[in-house]
Amino acid sequence: SNLDAKLRVEMQVEIKRIQKELGITTIIVTHDHEEAVSLADRVIVMNAGHILQIGKPQEVFDRPASPFIADFMGFSTFLHGIAAGAEGDMRLIRCGAHTLQVPAEAAQELTEGDACILAIRSENIQTAEQEGANTVRGTVKSATYKGHTTRLEVSGCFEEMVYPAIHEYADVQEGSEVLLHFPAQHFCVYKDIK
């Protein structure tokens, strides 16, 4: 509820104030990634008692070290692909019938033919007006207006469902076709270890 959210924010502000005033180290355990990055100077992500990543909040938020951490940090679209060749400073990844470009530096650990996973945040997927690199057509399965964003569920782009969050109100109808752009610099690339 709105009251709960307001109380959480007030609590976070108060914890930060007390930390600063007393100059003490504080360990906060949370399952809320937004709370973790807003309160922390350093974030440690753990699973089953094992440390998976340690880093500054923005580093862990923007460049999670694994798909598990990306999922925890709020990434919602995960695409399975196969590493293909290179094109300039871009690496090509075949995802179903489409070939996507990712920065070569983000795909350094991949060699041609490697299975991989691409992760991207909902807010980084954009609607597009025309075809181009990293643009794919899909069909809107659902559209939910959330105030600051319109959350879409889009099928037909890839084998996986895609979840864009379009800024402000997006006047799209369920069943309509939409052209989506996946900015290369916003992909996180992982070798798919099965």
XYZ file of N, CA and C in Angstrom:
582
model
N 0.840 -1.195 0.000
C 0.000 0.000 0.000
C 0.878 1.249 0.000
N 0.251 2.405 -0.289
C 0.991 3.671 -0.315
C 1.556 4.028 1.041
N 0.810 3.721 2.116
C 1.270 4.019 3.463
C 2.509 3.191 3.803
N 2.475 1.909 3.462
C 3.633 1.047 3.696
C 4.856 1.553 2.946
N 4.671 1.949 1.685
C 5.778 2.456 0.874
C 6.341 3.737 1.484
N 5.453 4.604 1.945
C 5.896 5.868 2.559
C 6.675 5.591 3.841
N 6.184 4.663 4.649
C 6.885 4.318 5.891
C 8.248 3.707 5.614
N 8.354 2.883 4.555
C 9.639 2.276 4.184
C 10.644 3.352 3.798
N 10.195 4.328 3.002
C 11.085 5.412 2.575
C 11.529 6.228 3.788
N 10.590 6.534 4.691
C 10.942 7.301 5.896
C 11.942 6.525 6.753
N 11.741 5.206 6.848
C 12.662 4.370 7.618
C 14.054 4.381 6.980
N 14.113 4.292 5.661
C 15.401 4.303 4.972
C 16.133 5.624 5.189
N 15.415 6.739 5.097
C 16.010 8.055 5.324
C 16.549 8.145 6.754
N 15.783 7.628 7.706
C 16.198 7.668 9.107
C 17.428 6.788 9.352
N 17.465 5.614 8.749
C 18.635 4.729 8.902
C 19.875 5.418 8.343
N 19.767 6.031 7.175
C 20.921 6.732 6.581
C 21.373 7.881 7.474
N 20.415 8.605 8.068
C 20.755 9.733 8.939
C 21.511 9.240 10.173
N 21.018 8.169 10.778
C 21.666 7.616 11.980
C 23.065 7.099 11.636
N 23.206 6.403 10.523
C 24.516 5.907 10.090
C 25.514 7.056 9.973
N 25.076 8.120 9.298
C 25.957 9.267 9.062
C 26.313 9.961 10.380
N 25.299 10.157 11.207
C 25.487 10.858 12.488
C 26.430 10.099 13.414
N 26.267 8.776 13.482
C 27.083 7.982 14.398
C 28.371 7.470 13.750
N 28.440 7.523 12.428
C 29.633 7.040 11.734
C 29.860 5.553 11.948
N 28.771 4.788 11.928
C 28.894 3.349 12.201
C 28.652 2.517 10.945
N 29.264 1.348 10.941
C 29.006 0.383 9.886
C 27.732 -0.360 10.233
N 26.855 -0.480 9.246
C 25.577 -1.140 9.462
C 25.383 -2.219 8.409
N 24.950 -3.383 8.839
C 24.612 -4.456 7.901
C 23.099 -4.558 7.850
N 22.560 -4.434 6.642
C 21.121 -4.524 6.447
C 20.849 -5.712 5.529
N 20.016 -6.613 5.970
C 19.652 -7.778 5.160
C 18.269 -7.508 4.571
N 18.165 -7.601 3.244
C 16.904 -7.314 2.583
C 16.754 -8.163 1.329
N 15.506 -8.391 0.933
C 15.221 -9.046 -0.339
C 14.725 -8.032 -1.357
N 14.791 -6.747 -1.011
C 14.310 -5.665 -1.859
C 15.512 -4.981 -2.505
N 15.693 -5.161 -3.808
C 16.868 -4.604 -4.479
C 16.890 -3.077 -4.440
N 15.729 -2.438 -4.476
C 15.696 -0.975 -4.413
C 16.173 -0.486 -3.053
N 15.756 -1.175 -2.004
C 16.212 -0.823 -0.657
C 17.725 -1.034 -0.537
N 18.213 -2.132 -1.085
C 19.644 -2.433 -1.012
C 20.473 -1.335 -1.667
N 20.112 -0.931 -2.894
C 20.938 0.061 -3.583
C 20.740 1.466 -3.037
N 19.594 1.758 -2.436
C 19.377 3.107 -1.911
C 20.059 3.316 -0.553
N 20.257 2.246 0.215
C 20.848 2.381 1.549
C 22.348 2.103 1.591
N 22.841 1.356 0.645
C 24.192 0.804 0.772
C 25.277 1.659 0.138
N 26.468 1.572 0.744
C 27.691 2.053 0.107
C 28.298 0.897 -0.673
N 28.000 -0.320 -0.189
C 28.486 -1.539 -0.824
C 27.403 -2.596 -0.710
N 27.162 -3.324 -1.800
C 26.124 -4.347 -1.843
C 26.788 -5.714 -1.961
N 26.295 -6.654 -1.177
C 26.738 -8.046 -1.276
C 25.503 -8.872 -1.602
N 25.538 -9.574 -2.732
C 24.418 -10.435 -3.116
C 24.812 -11.867 -2.785
N 23.931 -12.530 -2.031
C 24.195 -13.902 -1.605
C 23.060 -14.813 -2.055
N 23.388 -16.088 -2.212
C 22.385 -17.104 -2.477
C 22.814 -18.373 -1.765
N 21.925 -18.925 -0.959
C 22.190 -20.164 -0.218
C 23.504 -20.066 0.572
N 23.753 -18.899 1.154
C 24.935 -18.719 1.999
C 26.219 -18.425 1.256
N 26.158 -18.336 -0.068
C 27.356 -18.059 -0.866
C 27.313 -16.639 -1.411
N 28.448 -15.931 -1.328
C 28.548 -14.585 -1.883
C 28.702 -14.709 -3.398
N 27.822 -14.024 -4.129
C 27.851 -14.069 -5.584
C 28.478 -12.823 -6.195
N 28.280 -11.666 -5.555
C 28.852 -10.420 -6.079
C 28.946 -9.404 -4.958
N 30.036 -8.663 -4.965
C 30.243 -7.546 -4.043
C 30.607 -6.343 -4.891
N 29.964 -5.208 -4.626
C 30.314 -4.022 -5.392
C 29.538 -2.809 -4.961
N 29.845 -1.685 -5.585
C 29.099 -0.451 -5.340
C 27.677 -0.662 -5.851
N 26.697 -0.004 -5.243
C 25.303 -0.214 -5.643
C 25.055 -0.074 -7.144
N 25.588 0.988 -7.765
C 25.333 1.198 -9.190
C 25.958 0.092 -10.028
N 27.130 -0.374 -9.630
C 27.812 -1.452 -10.347
C 26.990 -2.739 -10.324
N 26.489 -3.107 -9.147
C 25.701 -4.335 -9.018
C 24.339 -4.164 -9.693
N 23.770 -2.968 -9.595
C 22.463 -2.684 -10.189
C 22.523 -2.727 -11.715
N 23.557 -2.090 -12.298
C 23.658 -1.979 -13.753
C 24.389 -3.136 -14.417
N 25.332 -3.747 -13.723
C 26.151 -4.819 -14.306
C 26.197 -6.033 -13.381
N 25.053 -6.670 -13.163
C 25.047 -7.865 -12.321
C 25.931 -8.950 -12.921
N 26.610 -9.717 -12.055
C 27.613 -10.684 -12.496
C 27.025 -11.986 -13.036
N 25.739 -12.239 -12.842
C 25.127 -13.482 -13.314
C 23.638 -13.258 -13.565
N 23.015 -14.170 -14.313
C 21.563 -14.044 -14.523
C 20.775 -14.065 -13.207
N 21.235 -14.841 -12.226
C 20.555 -14.882 -10.924
C 20.544 -13.488 -10.292
N 21.695 -12.821 -10.316
C 21.793 -11.484 -9.725
C 20.980 -10.490 -10.555
N 21.016 -10.619 -11.881
C 20.227 -9.737 -12.744
C 18.745 -9.851 -12.409
N 18.273 -11.078 -12.205
C 16.876 -11.303 -11.834
C 16.581 -10.631 -10.488
N 17.468 -10.807 -9.526
C 17.283 -10.189 -8.212
C 17.282 -8.658 -8.315
N 18.095 -8.113 -9.216
C 18.224 -6.661 -9.363
C 17.165 -6.053 -10.277
N 16.156 -6.847 -10.668
C 15.018 -6.283 -11.376
C 15.050 -6.381 -12.888
N 16.016 -7.087 -13.460
C 15.974 -7.326 -14.899
C 14.811 -8.286 -15.154
N 14.044 -8.068 -16.226
C 12.875 -8.918 -16.429
C 12.853 -9.629 -17.773
N 13.669 -9.207 -18.721
C 13.706 -9.862 -20.020
C 15.030 -10.596 -20.169
N 14.951 -11.911 -20.355
C 16.122 -12.767 -20.527
C 15.953 -13.516 -21.839
N 16.914 -13.355 -22.742
C 16.855 -13.969 -24.058
C 17.979 -14.977 -24.214
N 17.652 -16.171 -24.693
C 18.678 -17.181 -24.945
C 19.147 -17.044 -26.383
N 20.469 -17.101 -26.564
C 21.019 -16.933 -27.898
C 22.285 -17.724 -28.111
N 22.842 -17.561 -29.300
C 24.092 -18.210 -29.693
C 25.018 -17.115 -30.215
N 26.242 -17.081 -29.689
C 27.217 -16.084 -30.140
C 27.582 -16.359 -31.591
N 27.495 -15.316 -32.408
C 27.866 -15.432 -33.817
C 29.139 -14.598 -34.024
N 29.299 -14.037 -35.182
C 30.510 -13.277 -35.488
C 30.519 -11.905 -34.858
N 31.414 -11.080 -35.371
C 31.546 -9.702 -34.883
C 31.309 -8.757 -36.052
N 30.910 -7.542 -35.717
C 30.690 -6.503 -36.719
C 31.196 -5.204 -36.118
N 32.417 -4.805 -36.478
C 33.040 -3.627 -35.880
C 33.270 -3.873 -34.401
N 32.783 -2.973 -33.568
C 32.948 -3.130 -32.112
C 31.727 -3.801 -31.480
N 30.926 -4.455 -32.325
C 29.741 -5.171 -31.839
C 29.902 -6.673 -32.040
N 29.342 -7.417 -31.109
C 29.276 -8.884 -31.217
C 27.861 -9.233 -31.623
N 27.686 -10.194 -32.510
C 26.367 -10.598 -32.963
C 25.897 -11.813 -32.171
N 24.638 -11.767 -31.745
C 24.028 -12.867 -30.987
C 22.743 -13.264 -31.710
N 22.654 -14.538 -32.103
C 21.432 -15.033 -32.742
C 20.449 -15.467 -31.660
N 19.298 -14.821 -31.653
C 18.224 -15.162 -30.706
C 17.023 -15.569 -31.544
N 16.836 -16.869 -31.708
C 15.767 -17.353 -32.569
C 16.009 -16.907 -33.994
N 15.010 -16.260 -34.593
C 15.104 -15.820 -35.989
C 15.811 -14.476 -36.137
N 16.175 -13.840 -35.021
C 16.746 -12.496 -35.070
C 18.206 -12.495 -34.624
N 18.947 -11.540 -35.139
C 20.334 -11.347 -34.721
C 20.422 -9.991 -34.033
N 20.898 -10.001 -32.798
C 21.047 -8.773 -32.019
C 22.515 -8.408 -31.916
N 22.770 -7.122 -31.745
C 24.123 -6.635 -31.531
C 24.301 -6.293 -30.064
N 25.459 -6.665 -29.513
C 25.845 -6.273 -28.153
C 27.273 -5.757 -28.232
N 27.677 -4.865 -27.328
C 29.065 -4.398 -27.366
C 30.032 -5.569 -27.186
N 31.086 -5.607 -28.011
C 32.069 -6.694 -27.948
C 32.648 -6.828 -26.548
N 32.857 -5.699 -25.855
C 33.431 -5.762 -24.499
C 32.499 -6.452 -23.510
N 31.187 -6.405 -23.759
C 30.231 -7.070 -22.867
C 30.190 -8.576 -23.115
N 30.730 -9.010 -24.287
C 30.673 -10.427 -24.657
C 32.065 -11.038 -24.787
N 33.019 -10.498 -24.029
C 34.416 -10.930 -24.145
C 34.618 -12.414 -23.879
N 33.830 -12.966 -22.953
C 34.059 -14.368 -22.593
C 33.423 -15.352 -23.569
N 32.736 -14.836 -24.592
C 32.068 -15.714 -25.554
C 32.935 -15.968 -26.775
N 32.887 -17.198 -27.245
C 33.466 -17.517 -28.547
C 32.318 -17.953 -29.450
N 32.546 -17.891 -30.738
C 31.487 -18.206 -31.694
C 30.894 -19.584 -31.413
N 29.571 -19.650 -31.385
C 28.876 -20.904 -31.139
C 28.480 -21.112 -29.689
N 28.992 -20.286 -28.780
C 28.644 -20.413 -27.359
C 27.181 -20.046 -27.130
N 26.513 -20.830 -26.299
C 25.169 -20.468 -25.851
C 25.309 -19.335 -24.843
N 24.405 -18.389 -24.896
C 24.491 -17.243 -23.982
C 23.099 -16.765 -23.592
N 23.082 -15.895 -22.601
C 21.844 -15.273 -22.133
C 22.042 -13.767 -22.168
N 21.091 -13.057 -22.771
C 21.091 -11.596 -22.764
C 20.023 -11.139 -21.782
N 20.385 -10.190 -20.929
C 19.419 -9.640 -19.973
C 19.321 -8.134 -20.194
N 18.105 -7.620 -20.084
C 17.894 -6.177 -20.237
C 16.755 -5.747 -19.319
N 16.894 -4.562 -18.762
C 15.847 -4.007 -17.896
C 14.653 -3.538 -18.722
N 13.480 -3.661 -18.144
C 12.241 -3.255 -18.821
C 12.276 -1.806 -19.281
N 12.792 -0.918 -18.429
C 12.782 0.513 -18.757
C 13.763 0.871 -19.863
N 14.661 -0.055 -20.229
C 15.622 0.219 -21.300
C 15.156 -0.269 -22.672
N 14.044 -0.980 -22.721
C 13.467 -1.395 -24.006
C 12.573 -0.253 -24.488
N 12.752 0.148 -25.731
C 12.028 1.312 -26.255
C 11.109 0.915 -27.404
N 10.065 1.708 -27.612
C 9.283 1.524 -28.830
C 10.035 2.245 -29.950
N 9.870 1.762 -31.172
C 10.578 2.334 -32.318
C 9.587 2.691 -33.404
N 9.976 3.631 -34.237
C 9.133 4.069 -35.354
C 9.474 3.320 -36.637
N 10.745 2.865 -36.745
C 11.159 2.201 -37.982
C 12.127 1.079 -37.696
N 12.272 0.175 -38.665
C 13.183 -0.963 -38.555
C 14.621 -0.464 -38.421
N 15.464 -1.273 -37.828
C 16.875 -0.938 -37.700
C 17.560 -1.987 -36.859
N 18.812 -1.726 -36.511
C 19.566 -2.663 -35.677
C 18.851 -2.834 -34.341
N 18.765 -4.074 -33.901
C 18.162 -4.407 -32.611
C 16.706 -3.979 -32.480
N 15.994 -3.908 -33.596
C 14.550 -3.650 -33.548
C 13.811 -4.897 -34.024
N 12.775 -5.255 -33.277
C 12.045 -6.495 -33.534
C 10.548 -6.244 -33.344
N 9.738 -6.837 -34.210
C 8.273 -6.717 -34.089
C 7.724 -7.789 -33.172
N 6.698 -7.415 -32.433
C 6.016 -8.369 -31.576
C 4.558 -7.987 -31.425
N 3.832 -8.816 -30.696
C 2.405 -8.595 -30.466
C 2.160 -8.340 -28.988
N 1.431 -7.280 -28.683
C 1.130 -6.921 -27.296
C 0.123 -7.913 -26.729
N 0.515 -8.625 -25.695
C -0.380 -9.571 -25.013
C -1.144 -8.876 -23.901
N -0.476 -7.913 -23.238
C -1.167 -7.126 -22.215
C -0.463 -5.789 -22.055
N -1.229 -4.801 -21.646
C -0.703 -3.458 -21.378
C -1.310 -2.979 -20.074
N -0.453 -2.606 -19.134
C -0.919 -2.153 -17.825
C -0.317 -0.796 -17.520
N -1.170 0.211 -17.388
C -0.696 1.559 -17.058
C -0.395 1.615 -15.571
N 0.833 2.051 -15.230
C 1.258 2.072 -13.822
C 1.542 3.486 -13.322
N 1.102 4.503 -14.039
C 1.350 5.879 -13.600
C 2.551 6.472 -14.309
N 3.766 6.078 -13.894
C 4.969 6.599 -14.543
C 5.323 5.813 -15.800
N 4.813 4.602 -15.909
C 5.126 3.755 -17.049
C 3.899 2.948 -17.475
N 3.977 2.431 -18.685
C 3.006 1.444 -19.142
C 3.784 0.151 -19.318
N 3.406 -0.860 -18.572
C 4.103 -2.146 -18.589
C 3.452 -3.036 -19.642
N 4.262 -3.513 -20.587
C 3.754 -4.369 -21.659
C 4.275 -5.790 -21.504
N 3.486 -6.715 -21.986
C 3.937 -8.092 -22.202
C 3.850 -8.288 -23.699
N 4.980 -8.622 -24.333
C 5.024 -8.712 -25.788
C 5.549 -10.086 -26.187
N 4.814 -10.752 -27.060
C 5.241 -12.059 -27.563
C 5.573 -11.934 -29.041
N 6.201 -12.979 -29.576
C 6.481 -13.019 -31.003
C 7.785 -12.383 -31.419
N 8.445 -11.635 -30.512
C 9.757 -11.071 -30.833
C 10.788 -12.193 -30.868
N 10.772 -12.972 -29.788
C 11.701 -14.073 -29.581
C 10.884 -15.242 -29.023
N 11.543 -16.334 -28.688
C 10.825 -17.438 -28.054
C 10.328 -17.019 -26.675
N 11.093 -16.148 -26.000
C 10.727 -15.690 -24.665
C 9.798 -14.474 -24.742
N 9.022 -14.275 -23.709
C 8.195 -13.081 -23.585
C 9.123 -11.898 -23.284
N 8.754 -10.718 -23.759
C 9.528 -9.500 -23.544
C 8.657 -8.552 -22.721
N 9.288 -7.823 -21.773
C 8.527 -6.994 -20.833
C 8.995 -5.536 -20.833
N 8.657 -4.756 -21.856
C 9.052 -3.344 -21.850
C 8.227 -2.540 -20.844
N 8.842 -1.506 -20.297
C 8.131 -0.528 -19.468
C 8.292 0.816 -20.174
N 7.244 1.237 -20.852
C 7.293 2.450 -21.662
C 6.995 3.653 -20.771
N 7.827 4.688 -20.865
C 7.646 5.867 -20.027
C 6.301 6.532 -20.301
N 5.653 6.943 -19.227
C 4.352 7.601 -19.282
C 3.284 6.650 -19.828
N 2.228 7.213 -20.374
C 1.114 6.414 -20.875
C 1.378 6.022 -22.326
N 1.298 4.747 -22.610
C 1.452 4.269 -23.987
C 0.093 3.754 -24.461
N -0.417 4.360 -25.497
C -1.740 3.996 -26.014
C -1.609 2.816 -26.964
N -1.403 1.638 -26.390
C -1.309 0.425 -27.200
C -2.385 -0.550 -26.739
N -2.963 -1.225 -27.693
C -4.053 -2.145 -27.399
C -3.542 -3.575 -27.406
N -4.150 -4.408 -26.573
C -3.819 -5.829 -26.581
C -4.111 -6.389 -27.972
N -3.194 -7.178 -28.492
C -3.342 -7.756 -29.821
C -2.717 -6.914 -30.918
N -2.334 -5.678 -30.598
C -1.719 -4.826 -31.624
C -0.247 -5.182 -31.800
N 0.296 -4.783 -32.936
C 1.702 -5.036 -33.230
C 2.521 -3.848 -32.742
N 3.708 -4.132 -32.223
C 4.582 -3.070 -31.737
C 6.004 -3.360 -32.198
N 6.736 -2.301 -32.512
C 8.133 -2.425 -32.912
C 8.974 -1.986 -31.720
N 9.837 -2.881 -31.256
C 10.646 -2.606 -30.066
C 12.118 -2.491 -30.425
N 12.794 -1.566 -29.753
C 14.240 -1.390 -29.923
C 14.939 -1.776 -28.626
N 15.993 -2.585 -28.764
C 16.788 -3.062 -27.633
C 18.172 -2.422 -27.730
N 18.409 -1.296 -27.021
C 19.706 -0.616 -27.141
C 20.856 -1.540 -26.716
N 21.833 -1.684 -27.603
C 22.939 -2.630 -27.386
C 23.650 -2.400 -26.058
N 23.863 -1.135 -25.700
C 24.654 -0.821 -24.499
C 23.947 -1.214 -23.201
N 22.652 -1.520 -23.272
C 21.912 -1.879 -22.063
C 21.814 -3.385 -21.829
N 22.375 -4.170 -22.740
C 22.368 -5.616 -22.538
C 23.479 -6.037 -21.580
N 23.161 -6.973 -20.704
C 24.173 -7.718 -19.957
C 24.247 -9.078 -20.631
N 25.464 -9.573 -20.827
C 25.673 -10.813 -21.595
C 26.325 -11.854 -20.686
N 25.756 -13.061 -20.674
C 26.266 -14.134 -19.834
C 26.441 -15.414 -20.647
N 27.519 -16.113 -20.398
C 27.681 -17.441 -20.993
C 26.638 -18.335 -20.344
N 25.930 -19.120 -21.156
C 24.874 -19.993 -20.643
C 25.496 -21.307 -20.216
N 25.659 -21.445 -18.902
C 26.265 -22.674 -18.350
C 25.135 -23.580 -17.908
N 24.968 -24.698 -18.596
C 23.843 -25.590 -18.288
C 24.273 -26.748 -17.430
